Tab-separated table of C-alpha atoms and ligand atoms in Angstrom:
chain	number	residue	atom	x	y	z
A	276	MET	CA	-31.660	21.123	4.754
A	277	THR	CA	-32.112	19.461	1.549
A	278	ILE	CA	-29.299	17.173	0.892
A	279	GLN	CA	-27.910	17.533	-2.755
A	280	THR	CA	-28.338	14.127	-4.560
A	281	ASN	CA	-27.066	15.194	-8.304
A	282	LEU	CA	-23.464	16.355	-7.808
A	283	THR	CA	-23.299	17.998	-12.038
A	284	GLY	CA	-22.021	21.508	-11.399
A	285	LEU	CA	-20.836	21.115	-7.832
A	286	ASP	CA	-17.526	22.633	-6.987
A	287	LEU	CA	-15.904	18.936	-5.566
A	288	ARG	CA	-12.393	20.329	-4.616
A	289	ALA	CA	-14.073	23.498	-2.565
A	290	GLU	CA	-16.861	20.968	-1.314
A	291	ILE	CA	-14.462	18.549	-0.257
A	292	ASP	CA	-12.501	21.196	1.474
A	293	ARG	CA	-15.554	23.019	3.213
A	294	LEU	CA	-16.360	19.552	4.364
A	295	ARG	CA	-13.018	18.593	5.976
A	296	LYS	CA	-13.110	21.897	8.001
A	297	GLU	CA	-16.535	21.196	9.138
A	298	ARG	CA	-15.780	17.788	10.098
A	299	ASN	CA	-12.508	18.181	11.883
A	300	ALA	CA	-11.253	15.582	9.150
A	301	VAL	CA	-8.141	14.306	7.830
A	302	ILE	CA	-7.953	13.132	4.262
A	303	LEU	CA	-5.381	10.449	4.377
A	304	ALA	CA	-4.076	8.895	1.006
A	305	HIS	CA	-2.035	6.178	-0.518
A	306	TYR	CA	0.391	6.989	-4.217
A	307	TYR	CA	-1.738	4.956	-6.162
A	308	GLN	CA	-4.926	7.294	-5.785
A	309	LYS	CA	-6.007	9.282	-9.314
A	310	PRO	CA	-4.024	12.556	-8.973
A	311	GLU	CA	-6.861	14.992	-7.946
A	312	ILE	CA	-7.075	12.564	-4.775
A	313	GLN	CA	-3.465	12.894	-4.290
A	314	ASP	CA	-3.756	16.943	-4.464
A	315	LEU	CA	-5.878	17.326	-1.920
A	316	ALA	CA	-5.077	15.104	0.457
A	317	ASP	CA	-3.446	16.255	3.816
A	318	PHE	CA	-0.754	13.434	3.603
A	319	VAL	CA	-0.066	10.939	0.458
A	320	GLY	CA	2.305	8.046	1.492
A	321	ASP	CA	3.015	4.552	1.866
A	322	SER	CA	1.251	2.032	3.822
A	323	LEU	CA	3.967	2.632	6.971
A	324	ASP	CA	3.283	6.028	6.821
A	325	LEU	CA	0.378	6.466	6.331
A	326	SER	CA	-0.627	3.837	9.318
A	327	ARG	CA	1.506	5.749	11.517
A	328	LYS	CA	-0.589	9.282	10.490
A	329	ALA	CA	-3.941	7.753	10.975
A	330	GLN	CA	-2.033	6.473	14.779
A	331	ALA	CA	-1.086	9.923	15.232
A	332	THR	CA	-4.083	12.159	14.050
A	333	ASP	CA	-6.226	14.644	16.251
A	334	ALA	CA	-8.372	14.553	14.125
A	335	ASP	CA	-12.242	13.255	14.424
A	336	VAL	CA	-12.659	11.811	11.082
A	337	ILE	CA	-10.272	9.783	8.739
A	338	ALA	CA	-11.062	9.511	5.068
A	339	PHE	CA	-8.913	7.069	4.110
A	340	CYS	CA	-8.231	7.286	0.019
A	341	GLY	CA	-6.620	3.771	-0.139
A	342	VAL	CA	-8.261	0.042	0.024
A	343	ARG	CA	-10.133	-1.654	2.779
A	344	PHE	CA	-7.225	-3.117	4.659
A	345	MET	CA	-5.107	0.314	4.751
A	346	ALA	CA	-8.795	2.027	5.863
A	347	GLU	CA	-9.024	-0.805	8.529
A	348	THR	CA	-5.753	-0.410	9.912
A	349	ALA	CA	-6.383	3.179	10.525
A	350	LYS	CA	-9.516	2.042	12.323
A	351	ILE	CA	-7.972	-0.573	14.649
A	352	LEU	CA	-5.251	2.081	15.474
A	353	SER	CA	-7.642	4.958	15.944
A	354	PRO	CA	-10.641	3.177	17.356
A	355	ASP	CA	-12.654	6.426	18.563
A	356	LYS	CA	-11.984	8.312	14.912
A	357	ILE	CA	-14.766	7.595	12.694
A	358	VAL	CA	-13.287	6.338	9.679
A	359	VAL	CA	-14.861	6.174	5.413
A	360	LEU	CA	-13.665	4.738	2.824
A	361	PRO	CA	-15.241	6.086	-0.266
A	362	ASP	CA	-16.152	2.985	-2.399
A	363	MET	CA	-16.149	0.131	0.446
A	364	ALA	CA	-15.259	-2.234	-2.716
A	365	ALA	CA	-11.512	-1.191	-2.719
A	366	GLY	CA	-10.303	-5.030	-1.542
A	367	CYS	CA	-6.960	-6.124	-2.788
A	368	SER	CA	-6.321	-9.206	-4.644
A	369	LEU	CA	-3.423	-9.895	-1.853
A	370	GLU	CA	-6.364	-9.918	0.978
A	371	ASP	CA	-8.693	-12.075	-1.366
A	372	SER	CA	-5.739	-14.956	-1.735
A	373	CYS	CA	-5.776	-15.316	2.052
A	374	PRO	CA	-9.107	-16.443	3.858
A	375	PRO	CA	-8.316	-16.148	7.442
A	376	GLU	CA	-10.153	-19.989	8.073
A	377	GLN	CA	-7.553	-21.328	5.270
A	378	PHE	CA	-4.829	-19.141	7.558
A	379	ALA	CA	-5.683	-20.536	10.157
A	380	GLU	CA	-5.297	-24.269	9.164
A	381	PHE	CA	-2.061	-23.330	8.048
A	382	ARG	CA	-0.554	-21.577	10.892
A	383	ALA	CA	-1.686	-24.971	12.914
A	384	GLN	CA	-0.185	-26.921	10.512
A	385	HIS	CA	3.238	-25.107	11.832
A	386	PRO	CA	3.006	-24.342	15.869
A	387	ASP	CA	6.596	-24.348	15.747
A	388	HIS	CA	6.805	-21.342	13.458
A	389	ILE	CA	5.945	-17.515	13.652
A	390	ALA	CA	3.706	-15.816	11.265
A	391	LEU	CA	5.312	-12.869	9.744
A	392	THR	CA	2.924	-11.096	8.023
A	393	TYR	CA	2.342	-8.527	4.766
A	394	ILE	CA	-0.241	-5.935	6.033
A	395	ASN	CA	-2.120	-6.314	2.695
A	396	CYS	CA	-4.597	-8.676	4.465
A	397	SER	CA	-7.680	-8.701	6.395
A	398	THR	CA	-8.071	-7.787	10.123
A	399	GLU	CA	-9.077	-11.520	10.748
A	400	VAL	CA	-5.698	-12.438	9.262
A	401	LYS	CA	-4.026	-10.018	11.210
A	402	ALA	CA	-5.526	-11.179	14.334
A	403	LEU	CA	-4.252	-14.946	13.332
A	404	SER	CA	-0.634	-12.903	12.769
A	405	ASP	CA	2.188	-12.368	15.121
A	406	ILE	CA	4.202	-9.601	13.277
A	407	ILE	CA	2.566	-7.624	10.353
A	408	VAL	CA	5.081	-6.057	7.831
A	409	THR	CA	4.693	-3.441	4.773
A	410	SER	CA	7.419	-3.692	2.047
A	411	SER	CA	9.459	-0.575	3.649
A	412	SER	CA	9.750	-1.846	7.163
A	413	ALA	CA	10.215	-5.820	6.533
A	414	GLU	CA	13.774	-6.342	5.969
A	415	GLN	CA	14.197	-3.601	9.072
A	416	ILE	CA	12.073	-6.188	10.845
A	417	LEU	CA	13.288	-9.511	9.480
A	418	ALA	CA	16.872	-8.820	10.909
A	419	GLN	CA	15.049	-8.181	14.857
A	420	ILE	CA	13.785	-11.886	14.751
A	421	ASP	CA	16.315	-14.714	15.951
A	422	PRO	CA	17.818	-16.376	12.979
A	423	ALA	CA	16.978	-19.635	14.636
A	424	GLN	CA	13.582	-18.877	14.476
A	425	LYS	CA	10.568	-20.527	11.978
A	426	ILE	CA	8.948	-18.206	9.790
A	427	ILE	CA	5.927	-18.241	7.925
A	428	PHE	CA	5.364	-15.161	5.548
A	429	GLY	CA	2.253	-14.590	4.000
A	430	PRO	CA	0.034	-13.526	1.690
A	431	ASP	CA	2.480	-12.091	-0.931
A	432	ARG	CA	4.436	-14.920	-2.458
A	433	ASN	CA	7.041	-12.143	-4.609
A	434	LEU	CA	7.595	-10.123	-1.262
A	435	GLY	CA	8.210	-13.381	0.674
A	436	GLY	CA	10.734	-14.798	-2.035
A	437	TYR	CA	12.619	-11.515	-2.628
A	438	LEU	CA	12.946	-11.153	1.018
A	439	ALA	CA	14.146	-14.641	1.139
A	440	ARG	CA	16.395	-14.189	-1.626
A	441	LYS	CA	17.855	-10.832	-0.003
A	442	THR	CA	18.668	-12.112	3.528
A	443	GLY	CA	18.914	-15.526	3.030
A	444	ARG	CA	16.437	-16.554	5.532
A	445	ASP	CA	13.885	-19.547	4.743
A	446	MET	CA	10.142	-19.036	5.563
A	447	LEU	CA	7.761	-20.268	4.149
A	448	LEU	CA	5.496	-18.804	1.610
A	449	TRP	CA	1.976	-17.842	1.713
A	450	PRO	CA	0.943	-18.464	-2.246
A	451	GLY	CA	-0.615	-15.302	-3.184
A	452	VAL	CA	-0.118	-12.649	-5.220
A	453	CYS	CA	-1.055	-9.181	-6.366
A	454	ILE	CA	-2.917	-8.984	-9.739
A	455	VAL	CA	-1.774	-5.698	-10.749
A	456	HIS	CA	2.354	-6.518	-9.829
A	457	GLU	CA	1.726	-9.876	-11.772
A	458	ALA	CA	1.008	-7.896	-15.168
A	459	PHE	CA	4.490	-6.668	-15.855
A	460	SER	CA	5.876	-8.279	-18.501
A	461	GLU	CA	9.587	-8.941	-18.726
A	462	THR	CA	9.474	-9.130	-22.863
A	463	GLU	CA	8.175	-5.797	-22.533
A	464	LEU	CA	10.320	-3.997	-19.892
A	465	LEU	CA	13.354	-5.386	-21.888
A	466	LYS	CA	12.158	-3.862	-25.068
A	467	LEU	CA	11.892	-0.600	-22.944
A	468	ARG	CA	15.244	-0.668	-21.565
A	469	THR	CA	16.926	-0.938	-24.945
A	470	GLN	CA	14.988	2.116	-26.086
A	471	HIS	CA	16.152	3.850	-22.285
A	472	PRO	CA	19.415	2.152	-21.965
A	473	ASP	CA	20.453	4.710	-19.508
A	474	ALA	CA	17.420	4.812	-17.455
A	475	PRO	CA	17.739	2.783	-14.168
A	476	ILE	CA	14.210	0.783	-13.400
A	477	ALA	CA	12.788	1.070	-10.041
A	478	ALA	CA	11.007	-1.830	-8.970
A	479	HIS	CA	7.858	-2.590	-6.100
A	480	PRO	CA	8.414	-6.062	-4.077
A	481	GLU	CA	5.119	-6.952	-5.018
A	482	CYS	CA	6.567	-7.647	-8.753
A	483	PRO	CA	7.469	-11.375	-9.714
A	484	ALA	CA	11.707	-12.692	-9.488
A	485	VAL	CA	11.850	-12.160	-12.974
A	486	ILE	CA	11.045	-8.451	-13.123
A	487	LEU	CA	13.043	-7.933	-10.094
A	488	ASP	CA	15.676	-9.370	-11.313
A	489	HIS	CA	16.401	-6.487	-13.526
A	490	ALA	CA	15.629	-3.625	-11.142
A	491	ASP	CA	18.251	-1.270	-10.157
A	492	TYR	CA	16.459	-0.763	-7.027
A	493	VAL	CA	13.738	-2.504	-5.060
A	494	GLY	CA	11.199	-0.974	-2.235
A	495	SER	CA	8.321	0.569	-1.482
A	496	THR	CA	6.391	3.205	-2.647
A	497	ARG	CA	8.382	5.641	-0.828
A	498	GLY	CA	11.416	3.989	-1.300
A	499	ILE	CA	10.828	4.215	-5.185
A	500	LEU	CA	9.710	7.827	-4.611
A	501	GLU	CA	13.266	8.702	-3.253
A	502	PHE	CA	15.134	6.225	-4.868
A	503	ALA	CA	13.898	8.738	-7.998
A	504	ARG	CA	15.594	11.907	-6.206
A	505	THR	CA	18.597	10.667	-5.828
A	506	VAL	CA	19.025	8.935	-9.447
A	507	THR	CA	21.284	10.888	-12.050
A	508	SER	CA	19.683	10.252	-15.295
A	509	ASP	CA	17.030	12.205	-16.916
A	510	THR	CA	14.344	8.661	-16.998
A	511	LEU	CA	13.730	6.837	-14.831
A	512	ILE	CA	11.723	3.070	-15.461
A	513	VAL	CA	8.742	2.647	-12.642
A	514	ALA	CA	7.919	-1.011	-12.143
A	515	THR	CA	4.661	-0.090	-10.041
A	516	GLU	CA	1.344	1.007	-10.141
A	517	PRO	CA	1.978	3.729	-12.810
A	518	HIS	CA	-0.280	6.995	-10.786
A	519	ILE	CA	2.933	7.185	-7.965
A	520	ILE	CA	4.636	8.872	-11.137
A	521	HIS	CA	2.155	11.941	-10.476
A	522	GLN	CA	4.225	12.473	-7.566
A	523	MET	CA	7.426	12.226	-9.115
A	524	GLN	CA	6.544	14.811	-11.531
A	525	LYS	CA	5.507	16.743	-9.401
A	526	ALA	CA	8.597	16.382	-7.114
A	527	MET	CA	11.035	16.968	-10.370
A	528	PRO	CA	9.158	18.024	-13.322
A	529	ASP	CA	12.584	18.046	-15.565
A	530	LYS	CA	12.827	14.420	-15.602
A	531	THR	CA	10.786	11.771	-17.353
A	532	PHE	CA	9.306	8.984	-15.784
A	533	ILE	CA	8.165	5.840	-17.496
A	534	GLY	CA	5.769	2.995	-16.087
A	535	ALA	CA	6.644	-0.181	-16.867
A	536	PRO	CA	4.540	-2.286	-19.547
A	537	GLY	CA	2.560	-4.876	-19.581
A	538	ALA	CA	2.154	-7.588	-21.899
A	539	ASP	CA	0.341	-4.792	-24.054
A	540	GLY	CA	3.339	-2.405	-24.314
A	541	ASN	CA	1.918	0.211	-21.983
A	542	CYS	CA	1.419	0.403	-18.328
A	543	ASN	CA	-2.084	1.286	-18.258
A	544	CYS	CA	-2.830	-2.502	-17.465
A	545	ASN	CA	-1.047	-2.160	-14.066
A	546	ILE	CA	-3.310	0.341	-12.521
A	547	CYS	CA	-5.090	-1.031	-9.679
A	548	PRO	CA	-8.566	-1.366	-9.947
A	549	TYR	CA	-9.164	-1.671	-6.717
A	550	MET	CA	-7.870	1.755	-5.714
A	551	ALA	CA	-9.198	3.767	-8.781
A	552	LEU	CA	-12.901	2.532	-7.351
A	553	ASN	CA	-12.219	6.020	-5.131
A	554	THR	CA	-13.150	9.144	-6.591
A	555	MET	CA	-14.043	12.723	-6.326
A	556	GLU	CA	-17.277	12.085	-6.063
A	557	LYS	CA	-17.518	9.153	-3.526
A	558	LEU	CA	-14.754	10.657	-1.137
A	559	TYR	CA	-17.398	14.171	-1.189
A	560	LEU	CA	-20.176	12.471	-0.570
A	561	ALA	CA	-18.038	10.067	2.210
A	562	LEU	CA	-17.390	13.570	4.018
A	563	ARG	CA	-20.938	14.531	3.828
A	564	ASP	CA	-22.588	11.451	4.603
A	565	LEU	CA	-19.833	9.933	6.927
A	566	THR	CA	-20.540	6.397	5.423
A	567	PRO	CA	-19.493	4.103	4.111
A	568	ARG	CA	-17.801	3.774	7.638
A	569	VAL	CA	-15.687	1.102	8.913
A	570	GLU	CA	-16.444	-0.826	11.485
A	571	ILE	CA	-14.682	-3.838	13.957
A	572	GLU	CA	-15.717	-5.659	16.569
A	573	GLU	CA	-13.667	-5.102	19.682
A	574	GLY	CA	-12.441	-8.303	20.183
A	575	LEU	CA	-11.235	-8.592	17.199
A	576	ARG	CA	-9.884	-5.352	17.073
A	577	LEU	CA	-7.850	-5.592	19.779
A	578	GLN	CA	-6.457	-9.260	18.781
A	579	ALA	CA	-5.508	-7.318	15.125
A	580	LYS	CA	-3.336	-4.694	17.098
A	581	LYS	CA	-1.331	-6.894	18.431
A	582	SER	CA	0.584	-7.866	15.241
A	583	LEU	CA	0.629	-3.994	14.209
A	584	ASP	CA	1.911	-2.972	17.616
A	585	ALA	CA	4.540	-5.343	17.298
A	586	MET	CA	5.292	-4.002	13.521
A	587	LEU	CA	5.309	-0.172	14.665
A	588	THR	CA	7.745	-1.060	17.401
A	589	LEU	CA	10.132	-2.886	15.617
A	590	ALA	CA	10.034	-0.504	12.573
A	591	SER	CA	10.462	2.088	14.886
A	592	GLY	CA	13.124	4.409	12.983
A	593	THR	CA	11.887	3.742	9.887
A	594	VAL	CA	11.818	6.801	8.343
A	595	GLY	CA	12.921	7.620	4.924
A	596	LYS	CA	15.601	4.229	5.498
A	597	GLY	CA	15.221	0.779	6.302
A	598	ASP	CA	13.558	0.384	3.230
A	599	LEU	CA	14.698	-2.524	0.631
A	600	GLY	CA	17.441	-0.758	-1.105
A	601	PRO	CA	19.791	-1.881	-3.728
A	602	ARG	CA	18.994	-4.823	-5.006
A	603	PRO	CA	21.571	-7.749	-4.086
B	192	13P	P1	3.442	0.588	-0.110
B	192	13P	O1	3.724	-0.086	1.180
B	192	13P	O2	4.865	0.115	-0.559
B	192	13P	O3	2.886	2.116	-0.366
B	192	13P	O4	2.461	-0.559	-1.017
B	192	13P	C1	0.927	-1.000	-0.577
B	192	13P	C2	0.634	-1.698	-1.967
B	192	13P	O5	-0.715	-2.052	-1.938
B	192	13P	C3	1.681	-1.975	-2.833
B	192	13P	O6	0.820	-2.783	-3.961
B	193	SF4	FE1	-3.631	-4.834	-3.304
B	193	SF4	FE2	-2.037	-4.804	-5.673
B	193	SF4	FE3	-3.621	-3.346	-5.394
B	193	SF4	FE4	-1.522	-2.843	-3.579
B	193	SF4	S1	-1.364	-2.684	-6.220
B	193	SF4	S2	-3.461	-2.851	-3.348
B	193	SF4	S3	-1.141	-4.922	-3.478
B	193	SF4	S4	-4.287	-4.975	-5.569
């Protein structure tokens, strides 16, 4: 059989469908993926739901359309599956902000603290952590930790700061940020709000406090989507990566969803450059060649799995509830 290297003229959607069946593969996609990828995925979700799907699937292959830490999470939870990520360079600025050696040192300086760690981190940092959280499970998990227990929260200082303000828990924060959510402009957001005075603002907790302070709802991608279904206003301002608007528009075609602006007044600077690396072409090649594959050394995998298992146990029941909810 000759392997086609020139993809011009190929019906990628049909070919991906054919390979999905041939390989007994499941395509999992995050809400920040391009609309064409979201539309052909078997499941589109937030980090917590994607982890659960990866753990529960009986497919032989997981084609993960998201970023590397998400595909690694799938491999940690489903080690017998082949996990492919269309572009292995799809990283995350939060992961980059937290090198494992420095995190290990930080932990060693605070031996009486437990490490509650956002899932947006490397497998090595998961292995150094006690409990992983996602934005949809963080508050529910935090509520189950003894109030006297001291906590390190990393790598997202914005999510950590939001949780600290909302729950009153004093946590030591690692100074990492998401470059995408940091790029929203308060000045431009306020200008937009004057143009749409009745439109609520929904924001992801990775946004800095100056943005969250204007939000009517703060939550994970799934939480924001659910909030959009409940608002009575016909317009909603969405302060997270704008590709999620695709799902909103599909579910609510009569409503208007406006991506919150960056300093240039539009939402294009808030497209996640890592998520954008995945394309239909690369997904097709990943399914065809079963590469790039996620591989994790077994000792490291087992160590990282402990903190992920802790999350899945403590977050059980977080289905459409337990999200961060209305801003305090
Ligand atoms: P969610 O868990 O809310 O989908 O967030 C993932 C993420 O990377 C947001 O930037
Ligand atoms: Fe990472 Fe931010 Fe992209 Fe999410 S949006 S994957 S946190 S860089």
